[in-house]
PDB file of C-alpha atoms in Angstrom:
ATOM      1  CA  ALA A1056       0.089  -0.068  -0.065  1.00  0.00           C
ATOM      2  CA  GLN A1057       1.106   3.471  -0.718  1.00  0.00           C
ATOM      3  CA  LYS A1058       0.680   6.414   1.693  1.00  0.00           C
ATOM      4  CA  ILE A1059       1.383  10.367   1.270  1.00  0.00           C
ATOM      5  CA  THR A1060       1.762  12.549   4.352  1.00  0.00           C
ATOM      6  CA  GLN A1061       1.356  16.213   4.082  1.00  0.00           C
ATOM      7  CA  THR A1062       1.735  17.750   7.591  1.00  0.00           C
ATOM      8  CA  GLN A1063       1.256  21.365   6.764  1.00  0.00           C
ATOM      9  CA  PRO A1064      -2.785  22.119   6.397  1.00  0.00           C
ATOM     10  CA  GLY A1065      -2.009  25.802   5.726  1.00  0.00           C
ATOM     11  CA  MET A1066       1.028  28.151   5.109  1.00  0.00           C
ATOM     12  CA  PHE A1067       1.052  31.870   4.631  1.00  0.00           C
ATOM     13  CA  VAL A1068       4.082  33.326   2.669  1.00  0.00           C
ATOM     14  CA  GLN A1069       5.023  36.753   1.770  1.00  0.00           C
ATOM     15  CA  GLU A1070       4.792  37.697  -1.908  1.00  0.00           C
ATOM     16  CA  LYS A1071       8.291  37.075  -3.728  1.00  0.00           C
ATOM     17  CA  GLU A1072       9.691  34.786  -0.936  1.00  0.00           C
ATOM     18  CA  ALA A1073      10.333  31.194  -1.527  1.00  0.00           C
ATOM     19  CA  VAL A1074       8.305  28.383   0.014  1.00  0.00           C
ATOM     20  CA  THR A1075       8.822  24.800   0.707  1.00  0.00           C
ATOM     21  CA  LEU A1076       5.908  22.577   1.144  1.00  0.00           C
ATOM     22  CA  ASP A1077       6.622  19.085   2.825  1.00  0.00           C
ATOM     23  CA  CYS A1078       5.725  15.694   1.637  1.00  0.00           C
ATOM     24  CA  THR A1079       6.759  12.258   2.671  1.00  0.00           C
ATOM     25  CA  TYR A1080       5.817   8.749   1.392  1.00  0.00           C
ATOM     26  CA  ASP A1081       5.756   5.161   1.991  1.00  0.00           C
ATOM     27  CA  THR A1082       5.651   2.234  -0.312  1.00  0.00           C
ATOM     28  CA  SER A1083       7.023  -1.021  -0.796  1.00  0.00           C
ATOM     29  CA  ASP A1084       7.537  -0.428  -4.600  1.00  0.00           C
ATOM     30  CA  GLN A1085      10.764  -0.240  -6.200  1.00  0.00           C
ATOM     31  CA  SER A1086       9.829   1.927  -9.197  1.00  0.00           C
ATOM     32  CA  TYR A1087       7.342   4.925  -8.477  1.00  0.00           C
ATOM     33  CA  GLY A1088       6.823   8.275  -9.610  1.00  0.00           C
ATOM     34  CA  LEU A1089       6.035  11.312  -7.318  1.00  0.00           C
ATOM     35  CA  PHE A1090       3.970  14.158  -8.602  1.00  0.00           C
ATOM     36  CA  TRP A1091       2.767  17.680  -7.340  1.00  0.00           C
ATOM     37  CA  TYR A1092      -0.592  19.228  -8.441  1.00  0.00           C
ATOM     38  CA  LYS A1093      -1.978  22.640  -7.754  1.00  0.00           C
ATOM     39  CA  GLN A1094      -5.669  23.039  -7.219  1.00  0.00           C
ATOM     40  CA  PRO A1095      -7.022  26.720  -7.394  1.00  0.00           C
ATOM     41  CA  SER A1096     -10.614  27.284  -5.971  1.00  0.00           C
ATOM     42  CA  SER A1097     -11.786  26.487  -9.674  1.00  0.00           C
ATOM     43  CA  GLY A1098     -11.159  23.000  -8.705  1.00  0.00           C
ATOM     44  CA  GLU A1099      -9.122  21.731 -11.650  1.00  0.00           C
ATOM     45  CA  MET A1100      -6.066  19.786 -10.672  1.00  0.00           C
ATOM     46  CA  ILE A1101      -2.889  21.281 -12.338  1.00  0.00           C
ATOM     47  CA  PHE A1102       0.219  19.137 -12.857  1.00  0.00           C
ATOM     48  CA  LEU A1103       3.241  20.963 -11.611  1.00  0.00           C
ATOM     49  CA  ILE A1104       6.156  18.745 -11.595  1.00  0.00           C
ATOM     50  CA  TYR A1105       7.362  14.957 -11.706  1.00  0.00           C
ATOM     51  CA  GLN A1106      10.175  13.048 -10.101  1.00  0.00           C
ATOM     52  CA  GLY A1107      10.847   9.301 -10.890  1.00  0.00           C
ATOM     53  CA  SER A1108      12.190   7.260  -8.207  1.00  0.00           C
ATOM     54  CA  TYR A1109      15.351   6.438 -10.254  1.00  0.00           C
ATOM     55  CA  ASP A1110      16.065  10.151 -11.249  1.00  0.00           C
ATOM     56  CA  GLU A1111      19.282  11.015 -10.010  1.00  0.00           C
ATOM     57  CA  GLN A1112      18.733  14.757 -10.218  1.00  0.00           C
ATOM     58  CA  ASN A1113      15.988  16.664  -8.809  1.00  0.00           C
ATOM     59  CA  ALA A1114      13.324  17.782 -10.960  1.00  0.00           C
ATOM     60  CA  THR A1115      12.798  21.412 -11.873  1.00  0.00           C
ATOM     61  CA  GLU A1116      10.054  23.166 -13.982  1.00  0.00           C
ATOM     62  CA  GLY A1117      10.500  26.846 -14.051  1.00  0.00           C
ATOM     63  CA  ARG A1118       9.742  28.230 -10.360  1.00  0.00           C
ATOM     64  CA  TYR A1119       9.072  24.776  -9.125  1.00  0.00           C
ATOM     65  CA  SER A1120      11.692  22.334  -7.986  1.00  0.00           C
ATOM     66  CA  LEU A1121      11.289  18.946  -6.199  1.00  0.00           C
ATOM     67  CA  ASN A1122      13.761  18.361  -3.433  1.00  0.00           C
ATOM     68  CA  PHE A1123      13.688  14.532  -3.535  1.00  0.00           C
ATOM     69  CA  GLN A1124      15.368  12.629  -0.665  1.00  0.00           C
ATOM     70  CA  LYS A1125      15.092   8.976  -1.220  1.00  0.00           C
ATOM     71  CA  ALA A1126      16.483   7.535   1.774  1.00  0.00           C
ATOM     72  CA  ARG A1127      14.168   9.733   3.815  1.00  0.00           C
ATOM     73  CA  LYS A1128      11.079   9.184   1.473  1.00  0.00           C
ATOM     74  CA  SER A1129      10.443  12.946   1.124  1.00  0.00           C
ATOM     75  CA  ALA A1130       9.628  14.657  -1.888  1.00  0.00           C
ATOM     76  CA  ASN A1131       9.246  18.472  -0.909  1.00  0.00           C
ATOM     77  CA  LEU A1132       8.068  21.181  -3.380  1.00  0.00           C
ATOM     78  CA  VAL A1133       9.849  24.384  -3.675  1.00  0.00           C
ATOM     79  CA  ILE A1134       8.242  27.373  -4.977  1.00  0.00           C
ATOM     80  CA  SER A1135      10.641  30.230  -5.811  1.00  0.00           C
ATOM     81  CA  ALA A1136       9.851  33.853  -5.912  1.00  0.00           C
ATOM     82  CA  SER A1137       6.252  33.260  -4.953  1.00  0.00           C
ATOM     83  CA  GLN A1138       3.453  35.214  -6.670  1.00  0.00           C
ATOM     84  CA  LEU A1139      -0.200  35.768  -5.603  1.00  0.00           C
ATOM     85  CA  GLY A1140      -1.482  33.434  -8.337  1.00  0.00           C
ATOM     86  CA  ASP A1141       0.331  30.823  -6.275  1.00  0.00           C
ATOM     87  CA  SER A1142      -2.512  30.880  -3.706  1.00  0.00           C
ATOM     88  CA  ALA A1143      -4.077  27.546  -3.961  1.00  0.00           C
ATOM     89  CA  MET A1144      -4.229  23.928  -2.498  1.00  0.00           C
ATOM     90  CA  TYR A1145      -1.195  21.822  -3.120  1.00  0.00           C
ATOM     91  CA  PHE A1146      -1.189  18.018  -3.432  1.00  0.00           C
ATOM     92  CA  CYS A1147       1.493  15.571  -3.321  1.00  0.00           C
ATOM     93  CA  ALA A1148       0.916  12.217  -5.153  1.00  0.00           C
ATOM     94  CA  MET A1149       2.731   9.143  -6.065  1.00  0.00           C
ATOM     95  CA  MET A1150       1.859   6.056  -8.446  1.00  0.00           C
ATOM     96  CA  ALA A1151       3.606   2.823  -8.812  1.00  0.00           C
ATOM     97  CA  ASN A1152       5.410   2.552 -12.316  1.00  0.00           C
ATOM     98  CA  PHE A1153       4.116  -1.097 -12.761  1.00  0.00           C
ATOM     99  CA  GLY A1154       0.986  -2.872 -12.129  1.00  0.00           C
ATOM    100  CA  ASN A1155      -0.856  -0.397  -9.891  1.00  0.00           C
ATOM    101  CA  GLU A1156      -1.844   2.613 -12.050  1.00  0.00           C
ATOM    102  CA  LYS A1157      -3.716   4.897  -9.323  1.00  0.00           C
ATOM    103  CA  LEU A1158      -2.494   8.029  -8.023  1.00  0.00           C
ATOM    104  CA  THR A1159      -2.343   8.180  -4.148  1.00  0.00           C
ATOM    105  CA  PHE A1160      -2.852  11.799  -2.882  1.00  0.00           C
ATOM    106  CA  GLY A1161      -1.985  13.415   0.461  1.00  0.00           C
ATOM    107  CA  THR A1162      -4.549  15.628   2.168  1.00  0.00           C
ATOM    108  CA  GLY A1163      -2.967  18.670   0.555  1.00  0.00           C
ATOM    109  CA  THR A1164      -1.571  22.277   1.904  1.00  0.00           C
ATOM    110  CA  ARG A1165      -3.478  25.444   1.448  1.00  0.00           C
ATOM    111  CA  LEU A1166      -0.843  28.195   0.512  1.00  0.00           C
ATOM    112  CA  THR A1167      -1.795  31.681   0.703  1.00  0.00           C
ATOM    113  CA  ILE A1168       0.444  34.461  -0.536  1.00  0.00           C
ATOM    114  CA  ILE A1169       0.318  37.625   1.242  1.00  0.00           C
ATOM    115  CA  PRO A1170       0.790  40.769  -0.773  1.00  0.00           C
TER     116      PRO A1170
ATOM    117  CA  ASP B 629      -5.488  21.323 -27.091  1.00  0.00           C
ATOM    118  CA  THR B 630      -8.833  21.091 -25.500  1.00  0.00           C
ATOM    119  CA  GLY B 631      -7.741  19.243 -22.369  1.00  0.00           C
ATOM    120  CA  VAL B 632      -9.987  16.961 -20.266  1.00  0.00           C
ATOM    121  CA  SER B 633     -13.707  17.953 -20.480  1.00  0.00           C
ATOM    122  CA  GLN B 634     -16.189  16.924 -17.817  1.00  0.00           C
ATOM    123  CA  ASP B 635     -20.037  17.567 -18.242  1.00  0.00           C
ATOM    124  CA  PRO B 636     -21.720  18.626 -16.275  1.00  0.00           C
ATOM    125  CA  ARG B 637     -19.868  21.072 -14.110  1.00  0.00           C
ATOM    126  CA  HIS B 638     -22.387  20.896 -11.150  1.00  0.00           C
ATOM    127  CA  LYS B 639     -25.305  18.604 -10.483  1.00  0.00           C
ATOM    128  CA  ILE B 640     -27.809  19.033  -7.734  1.00  0.00           C
ATOM    129  CA  THR B 641     -30.036  15.793  -7.225  1.00  0.00           C
ATOM    130  CA  LYS B 642     -32.439  14.346  -4.708  1.00  0.00           C
ATOM    131  CA  ARG B 643     -31.547  11.379  -2.747  1.00  0.00           C
ATOM    132  CA  GLY B 644     -32.509   8.045  -4.469  1.00  0.00           C
ATOM    133  CA  GLN B 645     -32.159   9.654  -7.984  1.00  0.00           C
ATOM    134  CA  ASN B 646     -29.782   8.320 -10.442  1.00  0.00           C
ATOM    135  CA  VAL B 647     -27.066  10.518 -12.118  1.00  0.00           C
ATOM    136  CA  THR B 648     -24.581  10.253 -15.016  1.00  0.00           C
ATOM    137  CA  PHE B 649     -21.274  12.131 -15.806  1.00  0.00           C
ATOM    138  CA  ARG B 650     -19.271  12.300 -18.893  1.00  0.00           C
ATOM    139  CA  CYS B 651     -15.726  12.612 -19.331  1.00  0.00           C
ATOM    140  CA  ASP B 652     -13.888  13.332 -22.612  1.00  0.00           C
ATOM    141  CA  PRO B 653     -10.045  12.824 -22.227  1.00  0.00           C
ATOM    142  CA  ILE B 654      -7.240  14.235 -24.320  1.00  0.00           C
ATOM    143  CA  SER B 655      -7.668  12.642 -27.692  1.00  0.00           C
ATOM    144  CA  GLU B 656      -4.659  10.774 -27.806  1.00  0.00           C
ATOM    145  CA  HIS B 657      -4.697   9.429 -24.338  1.00  0.00           C
ATOM    146  CA  ASN B 658      -5.542   5.783 -23.945  1.00  0.00           C
ATOM    147  CA  ARG B 659      -5.718   5.799 -20.226  1.00  0.00           C
ATOM    148  CA  LEU B 660      -8.788   7.159 -18.264  1.00  0.00           C
ATOM    149  CA  TYR B 661      -9.026   7.640 -14.475  1.00  0.00           C
ATOM    150  CA  TRP B 662     -12.234   8.600 -12.244  1.00  0.00           C
ATOM    151  CA  TYR B 663     -11.478  10.032  -8.970  1.00  0.00           C
ATOM    152  CA  ARG B 664     -13.717  11.172  -5.982  1.00  0.00           C
ATOM    153  CA  GLN B 665     -12.582  14.240  -3.881  1.00  0.00           C
ATOM    154  CA  THR B 666     -14.525  15.123  -0.605  1.00  0.00           C
ATOM    155  CA  LEU B 667     -14.100  18.582   1.121  1.00  0.00           C
ATOM    156  CA  GLY B 668     -10.672  18.987   2.645  1.00  0.00           C
ATOM    157  CA  GLN B 669      -9.241  15.795   1.447  1.00  0.00           C
ATOM    158  CA  GLY B 670      -7.133  14.780  -1.774  1.00  0.00           C
ATOM    159  CA  PRO B 671      -8.728  13.073  -4.657  1.00  0.00           C
ATOM    160  CA  GLU B 672      -9.438   9.213  -3.884  1.00  0.00           C
ATOM    161  CA  PHE B 673      -9.154   6.686  -6.862  1.00  0.00           C
ATOM    162  CA  LEU B 674     -12.242   5.129  -7.928  1.00  0.00           C
ATOM    163  CA  THR B 675     -11.458   3.215 -11.272  1.00  0.00           C
ATOM    164  CA  TYR B 676      -9.138   3.143 -14.257  1.00  0.00           C
ATOM    165  CA  PHE B 677      -9.563   2.332 -18.194  1.00  0.00           C
ATOM    166  CA  GLN B 678      -6.900   1.530 -20.555  1.00  0.00           C
ATOM    167  CA  ASN B 679      -8.737   1.952 -24.024  1.00  0.00           C
ATOM    168  CA  GLU B 680     -12.094   0.438 -23.396  1.00  0.00           C
ATOM    169  CA  ALA B 681     -11.066  -2.087 -20.859  1.00  0.00           C
ATOM    170  CA  GLN B 682     -11.810  -1.239 -17.154  1.00  0.00           C
ATOM    171  CA  LEU B 683      -8.516  -2.588 -15.717  1.00  0.00           C
ATOM    172  CA  GLU B 684      -9.033  -1.535 -11.886  1.00  0.00           C
ATOM    173  CA  LYS B 685     -12.051  -0.707  -9.506  1.00  0.00           C
ATOM    174  CA  SER B 686     -11.432   0.761  -5.950  1.00  0.00           C
ATOM    175  CA  ARG B 687     -13.433  -0.744  -3.126  1.00  0.00           C
ATOM    176  CA  LEU B 688     -15.013   2.869  -2.871  1.00  0.00           C
ATOM    177  CA  LEU B 689     -16.717   1.830  -6.079  1.00  0.00           C
ATOM    178  CA  SER B 690     -20.067   0.196  -4.637  1.00  0.00           C
ATOM    179  CA  ASP B 691     -22.326  -1.771  -6.506  1.00  0.00           C
ATOM    180  CA  ARG B 692     -24.178   1.605  -7.128  1.00  0.00           C
ATOM    181  CA  PHE B 693     -21.490   2.903  -9.215  1.00  0.00           C
ATOM    182  CA  SER B 694     -20.745   1.942 -12.587  1.00  0.00           C
ATOM    183  CA  ALA B 695     -18.192   3.364 -15.333  1.00  0.00           C
ATOM    184  CA  GLU B 696     -18.040   2.575 -18.891  1.00  0.00           C
ATOM    185  CA  ARG B 697     -15.768   3.677 -21.832  1.00  0.00           C
ATOM    186  CA  PRO B 698     -17.497   1.915 -24.738  1.00  0.00           C
ATOM    187  CA  LYS B 699     -15.279   2.970 -27.666  1.00  0.00           C
ATOM    188  CA  GLY B 700     -12.068   3.884 -25.690  1.00  0.00           C
ATOM    189  CA  SER B 701     -12.795   7.444 -25.989  1.00  0.00           C
ATOM    190  CA  PHE B 702     -15.312   9.215 -23.821  1.00  0.00           C
ATOM    191  CA  SER B 703     -16.344   7.712 -20.495  1.00  0.00           C
ATOM    192  CA  THR B 704     -19.500   7.945 -18.319  1.00  0.00           C
ATOM    193  CA  LEU B 705     -19.837   7.392 -14.448  1.00  0.00           C
ATOM    194  CA  GLU B 706     -23.214   6.472 -13.254  1.00  0.00           C
ATOM    195  CA  ILE B 707     -24.457   6.503  -9.716  1.00  0.00           C
ATOM    196  CA  GLN B 708     -27.627   4.821  -8.989  1.00  0.00           C
ATOM    197  CA  ARG B 709     -29.904   5.527  -6.073  1.00  0.00           C
ATOM    198  CA  THR B 710     -27.768   8.391  -4.723  1.00  0.00           C
ATOM    199  CA  GLU B 711     -27.074   8.924  -1.160  1.00  0.00           C
ATOM    200  CA  GLN B 712     -26.120  11.946   0.745  1.00  0.00           C
ATOM    201  CA  GLY B 713     -22.539  10.659   1.197  1.00  0.00           C
ATOM    202  CA  ASP B 714     -22.205  10.557  -2.530  1.00  0.00           C
ATOM    203  CA  SER B 715     -21.902  14.415  -2.447  1.00  0.00           C
ATOM    204  CA  ALA B 716     -18.442  15.112  -3.582  1.00  0.00           C
ATOM    205  CA  MET B 717     -16.295  16.623  -6.713  1.00  0.00           C
ATOM    206  CA  TYR B 718     -15.959  13.742  -9.344  1.00  0.00           C
ATOM    207  CA  LEU B 719     -12.606  14.259 -11.231  1.00  0.00           C
ATOM    208  CA  CYS B 720     -11.670  12.475 -14.260  1.00  0.00           C
ATOM    209  CA  ALA B 721      -8.184  12.332 -15.522  1.00  0.00           C
ATOM    210  CA  SER B 722      -6.237  11.085 -18.580  1.00  0.00           C
ATOM    211  CA  SER B 723      -2.571  10.151 -19.530  1.00  0.00           C
ATOM    212  CA  VAL B 724      -0.807   8.845 -22.495  1.00  0.00           C
ATOM    213  CA  ARG B 725       0.936   6.002 -20.514  1.00  0.00           C
ATOM    214  CA  THR B 726       2.188   5.122 -17.088  1.00  0.00           C
ATOM    215  CA  GLY B 727       4.791   6.847 -15.292  1.00  0.00           C
ATOM    216  CA  THR B 728       3.738  10.122 -16.874  1.00  0.00           C
ATOM    217  CA  GLU B 729       1.549  12.759 -15.438  1.00  0.00           C
ATOM    218  CA  ALA B 730      -2.321  12.637 -15.614  1.00  0.00           C
ATOM    219  CA  PHE B 731      -4.370  15.719 -16.719  1.00  0.00           C
ATOM    220  CA  PHE B 732      -7.331  16.369 -14.822  1.00  0.00           C
ATOM    221  CA  GLY B 733     -10.693  17.967 -15.878  1.00  0.00           C
ATOM    222  CA  GLN B 734     -12.397  20.674 -13.958  1.00  0.00           C
ATOM    223  CA  GLY B 735     -14.588  18.156 -12.421  1.00  0.00           C
ATOM    224  CA  THR B 736     -18.377  17.641 -11.572  1.00  0.00           C
ATOM    225  CA  ARG B 737     -19.534  18.767  -8.169  1.00  0.00           C
ATOM    226  CA  LEU B 738     -22.445  16.615  -7.026  1.00  0.00           C
ATOM    227  CA  THR B 739     -24.656  17.722  -4.351  1.00  0.00           C
ATOM    228  CA  VAL B 740     -27.118  15.083  -3.069  1.00  0.00           C
ATOM    229  CA  VAL B 741     -30.075  16.752  -1.150  1.00  0.00           C
TER     230      VAL B 741
END
């Protein structure tokens, strides 16, 4: 079974500052992927970034980077230079690469950017 | 690129009625997923199709729930004899292959009164 834990229910960050959203995971699978999604108030889940379990380098996508520490089973999302439009719910998720194709999500972190 | 489309966006129904939701995935995506999201929670997996074949169903998907993807393109999710506990956001997603990101639609918000 897979489990995602996001321990920060809510965060407030000043505009233009960097923010780290925590995510730890538990799985017995050897090959898996880790995902971060953003969900604004409109409800749509927007894909942000992906990290494969065998990727040696941390993933980056524009202002988003994933701090992947495999031994600690953590996959924190770092948003640099935060913007007002970053205010949303953020979900960490994982999927095994073979057999089980479902995404397992955490409970999310509500990020609010303060002007 | 039209993205994943879901219809309707909102549905209010009386307890005991049947409802049907539709999802149109991104055209070249052969994988289609249904998730349910209740208030304050992350999405929970319901079921998954590869082309027209339904390959996995969650225990959350009781006998009152049925999903189809008859021609490997759009999919429908039907809930029979709705209950108040069925009130949730129902999200559809599609992907091109395993290990890649799933693209989500805007969801159908169901309210059972």
